[in-house]
CSV table of C-alpha atoms in Angstrom, one decimal:
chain,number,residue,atom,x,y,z
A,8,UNK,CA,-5.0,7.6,-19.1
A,9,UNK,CA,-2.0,6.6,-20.8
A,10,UNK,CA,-2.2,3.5,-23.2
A,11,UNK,CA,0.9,2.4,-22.4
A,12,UNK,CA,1.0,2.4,-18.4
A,13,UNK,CA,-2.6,0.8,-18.8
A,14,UNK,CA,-1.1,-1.8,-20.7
A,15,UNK,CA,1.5,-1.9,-18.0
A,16,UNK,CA,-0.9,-2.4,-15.3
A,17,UNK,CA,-2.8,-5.2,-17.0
A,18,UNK,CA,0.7,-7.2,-17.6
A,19,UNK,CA,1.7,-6.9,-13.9
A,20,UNK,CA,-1.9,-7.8,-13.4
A,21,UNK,CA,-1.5,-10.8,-15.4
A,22,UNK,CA,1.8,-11.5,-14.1
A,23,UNK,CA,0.2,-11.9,-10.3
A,24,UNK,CA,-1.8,-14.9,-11.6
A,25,UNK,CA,-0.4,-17.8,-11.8
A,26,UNK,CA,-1.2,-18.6,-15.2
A,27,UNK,CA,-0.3,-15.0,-16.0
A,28,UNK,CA,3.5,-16.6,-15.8
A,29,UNK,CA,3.2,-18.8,-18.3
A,30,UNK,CA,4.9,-18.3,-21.8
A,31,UNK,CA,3.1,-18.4,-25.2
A,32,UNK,CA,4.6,-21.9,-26.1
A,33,UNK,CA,3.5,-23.3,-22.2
A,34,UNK,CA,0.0,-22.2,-22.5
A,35,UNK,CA,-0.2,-23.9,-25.9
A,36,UNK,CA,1.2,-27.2,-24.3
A,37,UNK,CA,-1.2,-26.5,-21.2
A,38,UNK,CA,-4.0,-26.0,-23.6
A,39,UNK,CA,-2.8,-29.5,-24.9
A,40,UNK,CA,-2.7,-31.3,-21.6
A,41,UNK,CA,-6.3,-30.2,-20.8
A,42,UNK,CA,-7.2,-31.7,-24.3
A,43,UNK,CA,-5.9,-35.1,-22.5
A,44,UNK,CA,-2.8,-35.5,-25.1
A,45,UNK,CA,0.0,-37.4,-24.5
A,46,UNK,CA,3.5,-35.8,-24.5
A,47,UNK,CA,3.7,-37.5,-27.7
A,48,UNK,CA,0.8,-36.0,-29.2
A,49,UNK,CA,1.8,-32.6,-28.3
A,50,UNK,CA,5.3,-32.9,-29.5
A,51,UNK,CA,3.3,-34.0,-33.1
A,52,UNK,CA,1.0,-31.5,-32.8
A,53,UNK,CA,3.7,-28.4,-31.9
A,54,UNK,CA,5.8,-29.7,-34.3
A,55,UNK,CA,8.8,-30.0,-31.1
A,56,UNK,CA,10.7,-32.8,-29.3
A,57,UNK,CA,9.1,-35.0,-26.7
A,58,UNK,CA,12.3,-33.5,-24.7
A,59,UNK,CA,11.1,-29.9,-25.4
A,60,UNK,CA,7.3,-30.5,-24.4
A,61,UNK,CA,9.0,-32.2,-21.1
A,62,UNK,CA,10.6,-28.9,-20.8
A,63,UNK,CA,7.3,-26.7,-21.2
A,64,UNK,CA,5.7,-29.2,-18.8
A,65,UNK,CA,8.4,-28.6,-16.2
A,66,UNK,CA,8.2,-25.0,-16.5
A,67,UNK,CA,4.2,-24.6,-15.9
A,68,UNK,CA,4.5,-27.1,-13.4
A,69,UNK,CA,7.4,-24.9,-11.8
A,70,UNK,CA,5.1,-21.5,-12.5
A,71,UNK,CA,1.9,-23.1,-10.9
A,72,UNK,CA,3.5,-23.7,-7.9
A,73,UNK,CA,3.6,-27.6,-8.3
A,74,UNK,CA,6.6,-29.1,-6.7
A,75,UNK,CA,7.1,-33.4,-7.2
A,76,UNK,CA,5.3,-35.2,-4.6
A,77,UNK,CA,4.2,-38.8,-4.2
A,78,UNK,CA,0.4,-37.6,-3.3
A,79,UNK,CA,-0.2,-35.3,-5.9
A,80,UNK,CA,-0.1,-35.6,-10.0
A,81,UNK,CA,1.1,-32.6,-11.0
A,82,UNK,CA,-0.8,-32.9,-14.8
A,83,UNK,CA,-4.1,-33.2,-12.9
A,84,UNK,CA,-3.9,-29.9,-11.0
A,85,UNK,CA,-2.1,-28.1,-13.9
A,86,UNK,CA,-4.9,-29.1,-16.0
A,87,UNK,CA,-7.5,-27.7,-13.4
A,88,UNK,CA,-5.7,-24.4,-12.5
A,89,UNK,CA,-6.1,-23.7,-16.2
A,90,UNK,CA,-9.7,-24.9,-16.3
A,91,UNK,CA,-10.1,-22.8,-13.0
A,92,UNK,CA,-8.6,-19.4,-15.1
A,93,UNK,CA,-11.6,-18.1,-15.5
């Protein structure tokens, strides 16, 4: 088989998971969150803005399906969708 519609298959693949969605830069900061740091810290860390890891943040939250609510923190079920990637 062709590498290339192989490679094709596995993005579209990857693209069907949730996480799949996620840039390079947002599954560093997700990586980050599960770590338990601080907007702060991964700003530091990154080497970014505290407005830019906000940014990240709203995007995977956006891309997992996590809409504002007053029941739910958002964070918390990021963090377990990417512990759940398995």
């Amino acid at each position: 088989m062709d590498p290339q519609v192989i490679s094709q298959l596995l993005d579209r693949r990857a693209q069907d998971r949730p996480l799949g969605r996620l840039t390079p830069r947002e599954q560093e900061v997700l990586e980050l969150m599960a770590e338990g740091r601080s907007n702060t810290a991964i700003a530091a860390r990154l080497f970014v803005t505290e407005r830019a890891v906000a940014k990240h943040t709203s995007n995977i939250f956006g891309k997992l399906g996590l809409p504002p609510s007053d029941d739910n923190n958002r964070r918390v079920l990021a963090v377990l969708a990417y512990l759940d990637r398995g």
